[in-house]
Amino acid sequence: MSTSSDLILNRMEIEEAGPNSSRMAAAVVRQLEGEGRVPVMEVAKALDIIELRGEPLENLEGALLTDAERSSGSILFNAKSGLPRQRFTVAHELCHFLNIRHRQTAEAGFRCSRSDMRISQLGRDHEDNWHRQQEFEANQFAIELLIPSRRMGPFLRRELAIETMLDMNSLFDVSREAAGRRLIECHDEVGAIVFSKDGRVRYAITNGRFPKLAITRDVSMPVSVQKILKGPQSLSQLEEADPADWLGEPDTCGLFEQTLVQQNGYAMTLLVADDDDEEDDVEDAAPWFDRS
């Protein structure tokens, strides 16, 4: 049994959930009271993390200092990052601490870059790439801990829209990127989010059922988005889009788009596939919506 001043958690119960990252996180959440924001700093302290320290970091986003037995640990997070990012970092490192199958990446623990914390998919060679595998698992743990699936019901009953994502961002105290990823991952509607900077594509995420995107990194965003980026409003309406602007096979489905303009040239564009005819034409649509 591990304790902090205000929180008591049973670490054995969490370890008994096995190495699956989502099940481990769910085992933590089951011991927490209330809804909404998860007190991740307090959770870490209640699970034998004896120190949480923020320092300005250049090449790392976080680190875990621990021994081979994982009897206790210390977590370092980047003080230059915003609080939502710091919370994600702590959750990420906590997974490395709790999952005894994770292999240390440094002499006395784990050192994790920002790119490590963006790994949301595994390549075909993931079984041979143990580092990528365990960073992926730590990210899965972090998102399930910070935005528990058991607390997402009210959001999944709403339409897939940026307003829904912003409400998740506020309630769970996570970054807009993390909220967007989680909403896309869990929602029944078929969607994708394209992240951009200064009108050019950074990267995109989909829920696996979305048709193949034609856009690639560093290409210009479509004219419809460029107009919003230069306009007075920071959030557009969810409006019909031209599939030819986005999809490799434009005849696959109808498409709607919505853009949120952020600071310093950053923006995110939500794409929602219009699959109203899916029930009438399941066989024809299946090849495009199958998970790859």
PDB file of C-alpha atoms in Angstrom:
ATOM      1  CA  MET A   1       0.000   0.000   0.000  1.00  0.00           C
ATOM      2  CA  SER A   2       1.429   3.391  -1.041  1.00  0.00           C
ATOM      3  CA  THR A   3       0.340   6.700   0.438  1.00  0.00           C
ATOM      4  CA  SER A   4       0.698  10.450   0.082  1.00  0.00           C
ATOM      5  CA  SER A   5      -0.685  13.148   2.381  1.00  0.00           C
ATOM      6  CA  ASP A   6      -4.111  13.087   0.734  1.00  0.00           C
ATOM      7  CA  LEU A   7      -4.224   9.986  -1.450  1.00  0.00           C
ATOM      8  CA  ILE A   8      -3.936   6.272  -0.755  1.00  0.00           C
ATOM      9  CA  LEU A   9      -3.440   3.836  -3.639  1.00  0.00           C
ATOM     10  CA  ASN A  10      -2.854   0.104  -3.738  1.00  0.00           C
ATOM     11  CA  ARG A  11       0.158  -0.426  -5.999  1.00  0.00           C
ATOM     12  CA  MET A  12      -0.221  -4.202  -5.905  1.00  0.00           C
ATOM     13  CA  GLU A  13      -3.681  -3.940  -7.428  1.00  0.00           C
ATOM     14  CA  ILE A  14      -2.220  -1.905 -10.280  1.00  0.00           C
ATOM     15  CA  GLU A  15       0.618  -4.354 -10.892  1.00  0.00           C
ATOM     16  CA  GLU A  16      -1.873  -7.237 -10.876  1.00  0.00           C
ATOM     17  CA  ALA A  17      -3.540  -5.645 -13.917  1.00  0.00           C
ATOM     18  CA  GLY A  18      -0.532  -6.882 -15.907  1.00  0.00           C
ATOM     19  CA  PRO A  19       1.749  -5.092 -18.369  1.00  0.00           C
ATOM     20  CA  ASN A  20      -1.043  -3.826 -20.634  1.00  0.00           C
ATOM     21  CA  SER A  21      -0.734  -0.037 -20.338  1.00  0.00           C
ATOM     22  CA  SER A  22      -4.432   0.777 -20.676  1.00  0.00           C
ATOM     23  CA  ARG A  23      -5.431  -1.809 -18.067  1.00  0.00           C
ATOM     24  CA  MET A  24      -2.761  -0.512 -15.692  1.00  0.00           C
ATOM     25  CA  ALA A  25      -4.056   3.045 -16.025  1.00  0.00           C
ATOM     26  CA  ALA A  26      -7.647   1.882 -15.589  1.00  0.00           C
ATOM     27  CA  ALA A  27      -6.601   0.128 -12.370  1.00  0.00           C
ATOM     28  CA  VAL A  28      -5.310   3.462 -11.064  1.00  0.00           C
ATOM     29  CA  VAL A  29      -8.473   5.321 -12.039  1.00  0.00           C
ATOM     30  CA  ARG A  30     -10.693   2.750 -10.322  1.00  0.00           C
ATOM     31  CA  GLN A  31      -9.082   3.760  -7.025  1.00  0.00           C
ATOM     32  CA  LEU A  32      -9.730   7.479  -7.546  1.00  0.00           C
ATOM     33  CA  GLU A  33     -12.820   9.343  -6.475  1.00  0.00           C
ATOM     34  CA  GLY A  34     -14.653  12.016  -8.425  1.00  0.00           C
ATOM     35  CA  GLU A  35     -14.797  12.904 -12.107  1.00  0.00           C
ATOM     36  CA  GLY A  36     -12.873  15.166 -14.453  1.00  0.00           C
ATOM     37  CA  ARG A  37      -9.281  16.186 -13.772  1.00  0.00           C
ATOM     38  CA  VAL A  38      -7.017  13.402 -12.492  1.00  0.00           C
ATOM     39  CA  PRO A  39      -4.511  14.642  -9.861  1.00  0.00           C
ATOM     40  CA  VAL A  40      -1.562  13.009 -11.592  1.00  0.00           C
ATOM     41  CA  MET A  41       1.128  14.607  -9.402  1.00  0.00           C
ATOM     42  CA  GLU A  42      -0.571  13.268  -6.269  1.00  0.00           C
ATOM     43  CA  VAL A  43      -1.089   9.880  -7.948  1.00  0.00           C
ATOM     44  CA  ALA A  44       2.642   9.624  -8.673  1.00  0.00           C
ATOM     45  CA  LYS A  45       3.553  10.450  -5.079  1.00  0.00           C
ATOM     46  CA  ALA A  46       1.065   7.888  -3.816  1.00  0.00           C
ATOM     47  CA  LEU A  47       2.801   5.255  -5.960  1.00  0.00           C
ATOM     48  CA  ASP A  48       6.318   5.655  -4.520  1.00  0.00           C
ATOM     49  CA  ILE A  49       7.566   8.570  -6.615  1.00  0.00           C
ATOM     50  CA  ILE A  50       9.434  10.426  -3.891  1.00  0.00           C
ATOM     51  CA  GLU A  51      10.313  13.528  -5.907  1.00  0.00           C
ATOM     52  CA  LEU A  52       8.751  15.497  -8.760  1.00  0.00           C
ATOM     53  CA  ARG A  53      11.003  18.252 -10.060  1.00  0.00           C
ATOM     54  CA  GLY A  54      10.711  20.701 -12.911  1.00  0.00           C
ATOM     55  CA  GLU A  55      13.860  22.022 -14.590  1.00  0.00           C
ATOM     56  CA  PRO A  56      14.469  23.788 -17.917  1.00  0.00           C
ATOM     57  CA  LEU A  57      15.445  21.024 -20.336  1.00  0.00           C
ATOM     58  CA  GLU A  58      16.733  21.264 -23.903  1.00  0.00           C
ATOM     59  CA  ASN A  59      16.911  17.766 -25.369  1.00  0.00           C
ATOM     60  CA  LEU A  60      14.593  15.936 -22.992  1.00  0.00           C
ATOM     61  CA  GLU A  61      10.961  16.309 -22.008  1.00  0.00           C
ATOM     62  CA  GLY A  62      11.184  14.065 -18.968  1.00  0.00           C
ATOM     63  CA  ALA A  63      13.236  11.509 -17.078  1.00  0.00           C
ATOM     64  CA  LEU A  64      12.784   8.852 -14.420  1.00  0.00           C
ATOM     65  CA  LEU A  65      15.475   8.050 -11.879  1.00  0.00           C
ATOM     66  CA  THR A  66      14.921   4.670 -10.225  1.00  0.00           C
ATOM     67  CA  ASP A  67      16.579   1.424  -9.188  1.00  0.00           C
ATOM     68  CA  ALA A  68      16.294  -1.987 -10.805  1.00  0.00           C
ATOM     69  CA  GLU A  69      13.579  -3.095  -8.349  1.00  0.00           C
ATOM     70  CA  ARG A  70      11.500   0.099  -8.926  1.00  0.00           C
ATOM     71  CA  SER A  71      11.053   0.414  -5.154  1.00  0.00           C
ATOM     72  CA  SER A  72      10.979   4.211  -5.459  1.00  0.00           C
ATOM     73  CA  GLY A  73      11.695   6.824  -8.077  1.00  0.00           C
ATOM     74  CA  SER A  74      12.091  10.489  -8.951  1.00  0.00           C
ATOM     75  CA  ILE A  75      10.550  12.171 -12.002  1.00  0.00           C
ATOM     76  CA  LEU A  76      12.026  15.152 -13.796  1.00  0.00           C
ATOM     77  CA  PHE A  77       9.866  17.193 -16.191  1.00  0.00           C
ATOM     78  CA  ASN A  78      10.552  20.141 -18.449  1.00  0.00           C
ATOM     79  CA  ALA A  79       9.816  23.386 -16.589  1.00  0.00           C
ATOM     80  CA  LYS A  80       9.667  25.250 -19.913  1.00  0.00           C
ATOM     81  CA  SER A  81       6.609  23.281 -21.028  1.00  0.00           C
ATOM     82  CA  GLY A  82       3.051  24.207 -20.094  1.00  0.00           C
ATOM     83  CA  LEU A  83       1.254  22.503 -17.229  1.00  0.00           C
ATOM     84  CA  PRO A  84      -0.768  20.127 -19.469  1.00  0.00           C
ATOM     85  CA  ARG A  85       2.471  18.903 -21.078  1.00  0.00           C
ATOM     86  CA  GLN A  86       4.104  18.511 -17.660  1.00  0.00           C
ATOM     87  CA  ARG A  87       1.150  16.460 -16.445  1.00  0.00           C
ATOM     88  CA  PHE A  88       1.443  14.194 -19.492  1.00  0.00           C
ATOM     89  CA  THR A  89       5.190  13.806 -18.893  1.00  0.00           C
ATOM     90  CA  VAL A  90       4.653  12.743 -15.293  1.00  0.00           C
ATOM     91  CA  ALA A  91       2.045  10.185 -16.362  1.00  0.00           C
ATOM     92  CA  HIS A  92       4.368   8.896 -19.107  1.00  0.00           C
ATOM     93  CA  GLU A  93       7.296   8.418 -16.713  1.00  0.00           C
ATOM     94  CA  LEU A  94       4.989   6.835 -14.139  1.00  0.00           C
ATOM     95  CA  CYS A  95       4.226   4.072 -16.633  1.00  0.00           C
ATOM     96  CA  HIS A  96       7.945   3.350 -17.034  1.00  0.00           C
ATOM     97  CA  PHE A  97       8.141   3.130 -13.241  1.00  0.00           C
ATOM     98  CA  LEU A  98       5.176   0.777 -12.802  1.00  0.00           C
ATOM     99  CA  ASN A  99       5.750  -1.492 -15.792  1.00  0.00           C
ATOM    100  CA  ILE A 100       8.598  -3.780 -14.788  1.00  0.00           C
ATOM    101  CA  ARG A 101       8.899  -5.042 -18.382  1.00  0.00           C
ATOM    102  CA  HIS A 102      10.157  -1.645 -19.523  1.00  0.00           C
ATOM    103  CA  ARG A 103      13.903  -1.597 -20.009  1.00  0.00           C
ATOM    104  CA  GLN A 104      15.890   1.363 -18.771  1.00  0.00           C
ATOM    105  CA  THR A 105      17.203   3.742 -21.449  1.00  0.00           C
ATOM    106  CA  ALA A 106      19.837   5.288 -19.191  1.00  0.00           C
ATOM    107  CA  GLU A 107      22.221   4.008 -16.535  1.00  0.00           C
ATOM    108  CA  ALA A 108      19.840   4.758 -13.664  1.00  0.00           C
ATOM    109  CA  GLY A 109      16.431   5.019 -15.308  1.00  0.00           C
ATOM    110  CA  PHE A 110      14.696   6.481 -18.343  1.00  0.00           C
ATOM    111  CA  ARG A 111      15.296   9.575 -20.469  1.00  0.00           C
ATOM    112  CA  CYS A 112      12.467  10.601 -22.803  1.00  0.00           C
ATOM    113  CA  SER A 113      12.374  13.189 -25.590  1.00  0.00           C
ATOM    114  CA  ARG A 114       9.340  15.095 -26.869  1.00  0.00           C
ATOM    115  CA  SER A 115       9.375  12.882 -29.971  1.00  0.00           C
ATOM    116  CA  ASP A 116       9.105   9.823 -27.683  1.00  0.00           C
ATOM    117  CA  MET A 117       5.932  11.314 -26.237  1.00  0.00           C
ATOM    118  CA  ARG A 118       4.402  11.752 -29.684  1.00  0.00           C
ATOM    119  CA  ILE A 119       4.557   8.077 -30.613  1.00  0.00           C
ATOM    120  CA  SER A 120       0.940   7.070 -31.166  1.00  0.00           C
ATOM    121  CA  GLN A 121       1.412   4.237 -33.655  1.00  0.00           C
ATOM    122  CA  LEU A 122       3.679   1.235 -34.015  1.00  0.00           C
ATOM    123  CA  GLY A 123       5.458   0.288 -37.203  1.00  0.00           C
ATOM    124  CA  ARG A 124       5.622  -3.217 -38.616  1.00  0.00           C
ATOM    125  CA  ASP A 125       8.956  -3.771 -36.904  1.00  0.00           C
ATOM    126  CA  HIS A 126       7.711  -2.752 -33.441  1.00  0.00           C
ATOM    127  CA  GLU A 127       8.484  -6.159 -31.936  1.00  0.00           C
ATOM    128  CA  ASP A 128      12.159  -5.608 -32.789  1.00  0.00           C
ATOM    129  CA  ASN A 129      12.132  -1.942 -31.715  1.00  0.00           C
ATOM    130  CA  TRP A 130      11.721  -2.294 -27.953  1.00  0.00           C
ATOM    131  CA  HIS A 131      12.343   1.408 -27.316  1.00  0.00           C
ATOM    132  CA  ARG A 132       9.500   2.529 -29.574  1.00  0.00           C
ATOM    133  CA  GLN A 133       7.254  -0.184 -28.151  1.00  0.00           C
ATOM    134  CA  GLN A 134       7.644   0.911 -24.553  1.00  0.00           C
ATOM    135  CA  GLU A 135       7.390   4.624 -25.374  1.00  0.00           C
ATOM    136  CA  PHE A 136       4.136   3.869 -27.186  1.00  0.00           C
ATOM    137  CA  GLU A 137       2.905   1.957 -24.127  1.00  0.00           C
ATOM    138  CA  ALA A 138       3.846   4.842 -21.817  1.00  0.00           C
ATOM    139  CA  ASN A 139       1.858   7.233 -24.007  1.00  0.00           C
ATOM    140  CA  GLN A 140      -1.143   4.895 -23.974  1.00  0.00           C
ATOM    141  CA  PHE A 141      -0.939   4.730 -20.194  1.00  0.00           C
ATOM    142  CA  ALA A 142      -0.689   8.516 -19.894  1.00  0.00           C
ATOM    143  CA  ILE A 143      -3.702   9.242 -22.071  1.00  0.00           C
ATOM    144  CA  GLU A 144      -5.846   6.585 -20.355  1.00  0.00           C
ATOM    145  CA  LEU A 145      -4.847   7.949 -16.942  1.00  0.00           C
ATOM    146  CA  LEU A 146      -5.416  11.617 -17.788  1.00  0.00           C
ATOM    147  CA  ILE A 147      -8.557  11.115 -19.912  1.00  0.00           C
ATOM    148  CA  PRO A 148     -10.044   7.858 -18.610  1.00  0.00           C
ATOM    149  CA  SER A 149     -12.358   6.075 -21.015  1.00  0.00           C
ATOM    150  CA  ARG A 150     -14.844   5.537 -18.179  1.00  0.00           C
ATOM    151  CA  ARG A 151     -15.177   9.339 -17.838  1.00  0.00           C
ATOM    152  CA  MET A 152     -15.616  10.109 -21.536  1.00  0.00           C
ATOM    153  CA  GLY A 153     -19.270   9.138 -21.958  1.00  0.00           C
ATOM    154  CA  PRO A 154     -20.690  12.691 -22.030  1.00  0.00           C
ATOM    155  CA  PHE A 155     -18.229  13.718 -24.753  1.00  0.00           C
ATOM    156  CA  LEU A 156     -18.768  10.654 -26.916  1.00  0.00           C
ATOM    157  CA  ARG A 157     -22.493  11.365 -26.974  1.00  0.00           C
ATOM    158  CA  ARG A 158     -21.790  14.764 -28.526  1.00  0.00           C
ATOM    159  CA  GLU A 159     -20.871  15.360 -32.156  1.00  0.00           C
ATOM    160  CA  LEU A 160     -17.281  15.056 -33.270  1.00  0.00           C
ATOM    161  CA  ALA A 161     -16.348  18.747 -33.269  1.00  0.00           C
ATOM    162  CA  ILE A 162     -13.586  21.024 -32.004  1.00  0.00           C
ATOM    163  CA  GLU A 163     -15.935  22.450 -29.354  1.00  0.00           C
ATOM    164  CA  THR A 164     -16.177  18.966 -27.838  1.00  0.00           C
ATOM    165  CA  MET A 165     -12.393  18.669 -27.833  1.00  0.00           C
ATOM    166  CA  LEU A 166     -11.990  22.097 -26.172  1.00  0.00           C
ATOM    167  CA  ASP A 167     -14.356  21.096 -23.380  1.00  0.00           C
ATOM    168  CA  MET A 168     -12.273  17.949 -22.807  1.00  0.00           C
ATOM    169  CA  ASN A 169      -9.125  20.078 -22.819  1.00  0.00           C
ATOM    170  CA  SER A 170     -10.595  22.264 -20.069  1.00  0.00           C
ATOM    171  CA  LEU A 171     -12.167  19.564 -17.892  1.00  0.00           C
ATOM    172  CA  PHE A 172      -9.270  17.097 -17.908  1.00  0.00           C
ATOM    173  CA  ASP A 173      -6.497  19.745 -17.870  1.00  0.00           C
ATOM    174  CA  VAL A 174      -4.659  18.244 -20.827  1.00  0.00           C
ATOM    175  CA  SER A 175      -3.266  19.807 -23.993  1.00  0.00           C
ATOM    176  CA  ARG A 176      -5.548  20.409 -26.951  1.00  0.00           C
ATOM    177  CA  GLU A 177      -3.456  17.936 -28.897  1.00  0.00           C
ATOM    178  CA  ALA A 178      -3.971  15.197 -26.301  1.00  0.00           C
ATOM    179  CA  ALA A 179      -7.693  15.939 -26.066  1.00  0.00           C
ATOM    180  CA  GLY A 180      -7.997  15.839 -29.850  1.00  0.00           C
ATOM    181  CA  ARG A 181      -6.137  12.542 -30.108  1.00  0.00           C
ATOM    182  CA  ARG A 182      -8.318  10.958 -27.445  1.00  0.00           C
ATOM    183  CA  LEU A 183     -11.562  12.197 -28.981  1.00  0.00           C
ATOM    184  CA  ILE A 184     -10.588  10.945 -32.446  1.00  0.00           C
ATOM    185  CA  GLU A 185      -9.504   7.602 -30.981  1.00  0.00           C
ATOM    186  CA  CYS A 186     -12.717   6.935 -29.042  1.00  0.00           C
ATOM    187  CA  HIS A 187     -15.521   8.603 -31.002  1.00  0.00           C
ATOM    188  CA  ASP A 188     -17.842   6.557 -33.197  1.00  0.00           C
ATOM    189  CA  GLU A 189     -17.684   9.078 -36.023  1.00  0.00           C
ATOM    190  CA  VAL A 190     -14.865   8.691 -38.554  1.00  0.00           C
ATOM    191  CA  GLY A 191     -12.420  11.566 -38.195  1.00  0.00           C
ATOM    192  CA  ALA A 192      -8.915  12.968 -38.470  1.00  0.00           C
ATOM    193  CA  ILE A 193      -7.020  16.023 -37.229  1.00  0.00           C
ATOM    194  CA  VAL A 194      -4.397  17.819 -39.306  1.00  0.00           C
ATOM    195  CA  PHE A 195      -1.936  19.940 -37.323  1.00  0.00           C
ATOM    196  CA  SER A 196      -0.291  22.854 -39.113  1.00  0.00           C
ATOM    197  CA  LYS A 197       2.019  25.830 -38.566  1.00  0.00           C
ATOM    198  CA  ASP A 198       2.133  28.966 -40.696  1.00  0.00           C
ATOM    199  CA  GLY A 199      -0.277  27.364 -43.135  1.00  0.00           C
ATOM    200  CA  ARG A 200       1.793  24.216 -43.731  1.00  0.00           C
ATOM    201  CA  VAL A 201       1.133  20.660 -42.601  1.00  0.00           C
ATOM    202  CA  ARG A 202       3.017  19.394 -39.556  1.00  0.00           C
ATOM    203  CA  TYR A 203       1.374  15.981 -39.197  1.00  0.00           C
ATOM    204  CA  ALA A 204      -2.035  14.297 -39.045  1.00  0.00           C
ATOM    205  CA  ILE A 205      -3.741  11.712 -36.868  1.00  0.00           C
ATOM    206  CA  THR A 206      -6.732   9.518 -37.729  1.00  0.00           C
ATOM    207  CA  ASN A 207      -8.775   6.902 -35.921  1.00  0.00           C
ATOM    208  CA  GLY A 208      -7.733   4.198 -38.382  1.00  0.00           C
ATOM    209  CA  ARG A 209     -11.077   4.123 -40.212  1.00  0.00           C
ATOM    210  CA  PHE A 210     -10.504   7.414 -42.007  1.00  0.00           C
ATOM    211  CA  PRO A 211      -9.746   7.257 -45.764  1.00  0.00           C
ATOM    212  CA  LYS A 212      -6.140   7.738 -46.788  1.00  0.00           C
ATOM    213  CA  LEU A 213      -5.077  11.373 -46.700  1.00  0.00           C
ATOM    214  CA  ALA A 214      -3.368  12.858 -49.754  1.00  0.00           C
ATOM    215  CA  ILE A 215      -1.583  15.618 -47.834  1.00  0.00           C
ATOM    216  CA  THR A 216       1.963  15.174 -46.568  1.00  0.00           C
ATOM    217  CA  ARG A 217       4.282  16.952 -44.190  1.00  0.00           C
ATOM    218  CA  ASP A 218       5.203  20.559 -45.058  1.00  0.00           C
ATOM    219  CA  VAL A 219       2.734  20.993 -47.942  1.00  0.00           C
ATOM    220  CA  SER A 220       0.425  24.011 -47.919  1.00  0.00           C
ATOM    221  CA  MET A 221      -2.974  23.626 -46.301  1.00  0.00           C
ATOM    222  CA  PRO A 222      -5.986  23.898 -48.658  1.00  0.00           C
ATOM    223  CA  VAL A 223      -7.306  27.321 -49.641  1.00  0.00           C
ATOM    224  CA  SER A 224     -10.386  26.862 -47.438  1.00  0.00           C
ATOM    225  CA  VAL A 225      -8.133  26.626 -44.368  1.00  0.00           C
ATOM    226  CA  GLN A 226      -5.807  29.429 -45.496  1.00  0.00           C
ATOM    227  CA  LYS A 227      -8.781  31.808 -45.571  1.00  0.00           C
ATOM    228  CA  ILE A 228      -9.616  30.986 -41.976  1.00  0.00           C
ATOM    229  CA  LEU A 229      -6.004  31.399 -40.886  1.00  0.00           C
ATOM    230  CA  LYS A 230      -6.024  34.932 -42.306  1.00  0.00           C
ATOM    231  CA  GLY A 231      -9.518  35.798 -41.063  1.00  0.00           C
ATOM    232  CA  PRO A 232     -10.738  37.423 -37.838  1.00  0.00           C
ATOM    233  CA  GLN A 233     -12.207  34.321 -36.210  1.00  0.00           C
ATOM    234  CA  SER A 234     -10.171  31.752 -34.308  1.00  0.00           C
ATOM    235  CA  LEU A 235     -12.708  28.922 -34.707  1.00  0.00           C
ATOM    236  CA  SER A 236     -14.643  28.133 -37.864  1.00  0.00           C
ATOM    237  CA  GLN A 237     -17.923  26.284 -38.161  1.00  0.00           C
ATOM    238  CA  LEU A 238     -18.026  22.607 -39.102  1.00  0.00           C
ATOM    239  CA  GLU A 239     -18.719  23.008 -42.827  1.00  0.00           C
ATOM    240  CA  GLU A 240     -18.739  20.866 -45.933  1.00  0.00           C
ATOM    241  CA  ALA A 241     -15.301  20.451 -47.497  1.00  0.00           C
ATOM    242  CA  ASP A 242     -14.034  19.406 -50.900  1.00  0.00           C
ATOM    243  CA  PRO A 243     -12.723  15.831 -50.547  1.00  0.00           C
ATOM    244  CA  ALA A 244     -10.276  16.525 -53.398  1.00  0.00           C
ATOM    245  CA  ASP A 245      -8.426  18.909 -51.063  1.00  0.00           C
ATOM    246  CA  TRP A 246      -7.707  16.164 -48.566  1.00  0.00           C
ATOM    247  CA  LEU A 247      -8.155  12.614 -49.842  1.00  0.00           C
ATOM    248  CA  GLY A 248      -6.172  10.405 -52.157  1.00  0.00           C
ATOM    249  CA  GLU A 249      -9.463   8.982 -53.430  1.00  0.00           C
ATOM    250  CA  PRO A 250     -11.938  11.911 -53.328  1.00  0.00           C
ATOM    251  CA  ASP A 251     -14.931   9.744 -54.261  1.00  0.00           C
ATOM    252  CA  THR A 252     -14.583   7.708 -51.071  1.00  0.00           C
ATOM    253  CA  CYS A 253     -16.974   9.816 -48.985  1.00  0.00           C
ATOM    254  CA  GLY A 254     -18.262  13.274 -48.217  1.00  0.00           C
ATOM    255  CA  LEU A 255     -16.202  15.408 -45.886  1.00  0.00           C
ATOM    256  CA  PHE A 256     -16.637  18.206 -43.334  1.00  0.00           C
ATOM    257  CA  GLU A 257     -13.881  20.409 -41.925  1.00  0.00           C
ATOM    258  CA  GLN A 258     -13.418  22.760 -38.966  1.00  0.00           C
ATOM    259  CA  THR A 259     -10.313  24.788 -38.082  1.00  0.00           C
ATOM    260  CA  LEU A 260      -9.046  26.189 -34.789  1.00  0.00           C
ATOM    261  CA  VAL A 261      -6.458  28.972 -35.094  1.00  0.00           C
ATOM    262  CA  GLN A 262      -3.969  28.977 -32.211  1.00  0.00           C
ATOM    263  CA  GLN A 263      -1.051  31.169 -31.181  1.00  0.00           C
ATOM    264  CA  ASN A 264       2.287  31.557 -32.974  1.00  0.00           C
ATOM    265  CA  GLY A 265       0.993  30.293 -36.320  1.00  0.00           C
ATOM    266  CA  TYR A 266      -0.236  26.947 -35.040  1.00  0.00           C
ATOM    267  CA  ALA A 267      -3.621  25.541 -36.025  1.00  0.00           C
ATOM    268  CA  MET A 268      -5.560  22.286 -36.091  1.00  0.00           C
ATOM    269  CA  THR A 269      -8.149  21.217 -38.630  1.00  0.00           C
ATOM    270  CA  LEU A 270     -10.723  18.566 -37.819  1.00  0.00           C
ATOM    271  CA  LEU A 271     -11.966  16.400 -40.689  1.00  0.00           C
ATOM    272  CA  VAL A 272     -15.140  14.353 -40.312  1.00  0.00           C
ATOM    273  CA  ALA A 273     -16.102  11.765 -42.907  1.00  0.00           C
ATOM    274  CA  ASP A 274     -19.745  11.784 -43.965  1.00  0.00           C
ATOM    275  CA  ASP A 275     -20.611   8.081 -44.051  1.00  0.00           C
ATOM    276  CA  ASP A 276     -24.412   8.378 -43.883  1.00  0.00           C
ATOM    277  CA  ASP A 277     -24.712   5.886 -46.719  1.00  0.00           C
ATOM    278  CA  GLU A 278     -22.512   3.322 -45.002  1.00  0.00           C
ATOM    279  CA  GLU A 279     -25.373   1.038 -44.034  1.00  0.00           C
ATOM    280  CA  ASP A 280     -26.709   1.039 -47.605  1.00  0.00           C
ATOM    281  CA  ASP A 281     -23.399   0.299 -49.232  1.00  0.00           C
ATOM    282  CA  VAL A 282     -21.245  -1.480 -46.690  1.00  0.00           C
ATOM    283  CA  GLU A 283     -19.445  -3.708 -49.183  1.00  0.00           C
ATOM    284  CA  ASP A 284     -18.316  -0.839 -51.409  1.00  0.00           C
ATOM    285  CA  ALA A 285     -17.208   1.325 -48.490  1.00  0.00           C
ATOM    286  CA  ALA A 286     -15.393  -1.357 -46.501  1.00  0.00           C
ATOM    287  CA  PRO A 287     -12.059  -1.282 -48.334  1.00  0.00           C
ATOM    288  CA  TRP A 288     -11.689   2.419 -47.577  1.00  0.00           C
ATOM    289  CA  PHE A 289     -12.672   2.285 -43.924  1.00  0.00           C
ATOM    290  CA  ASP A 290     -10.852  -0.862 -42.892  1.00  0.00           C
ATOM    291  CA  ARG A 291      -8.084  -0.426 -40.344  1.00  0.00           C
ATOM    292  CA  SER A 292      -4.672  -0.718 -41.906  1.00  0.00           C
TER     293      SER A 292
END
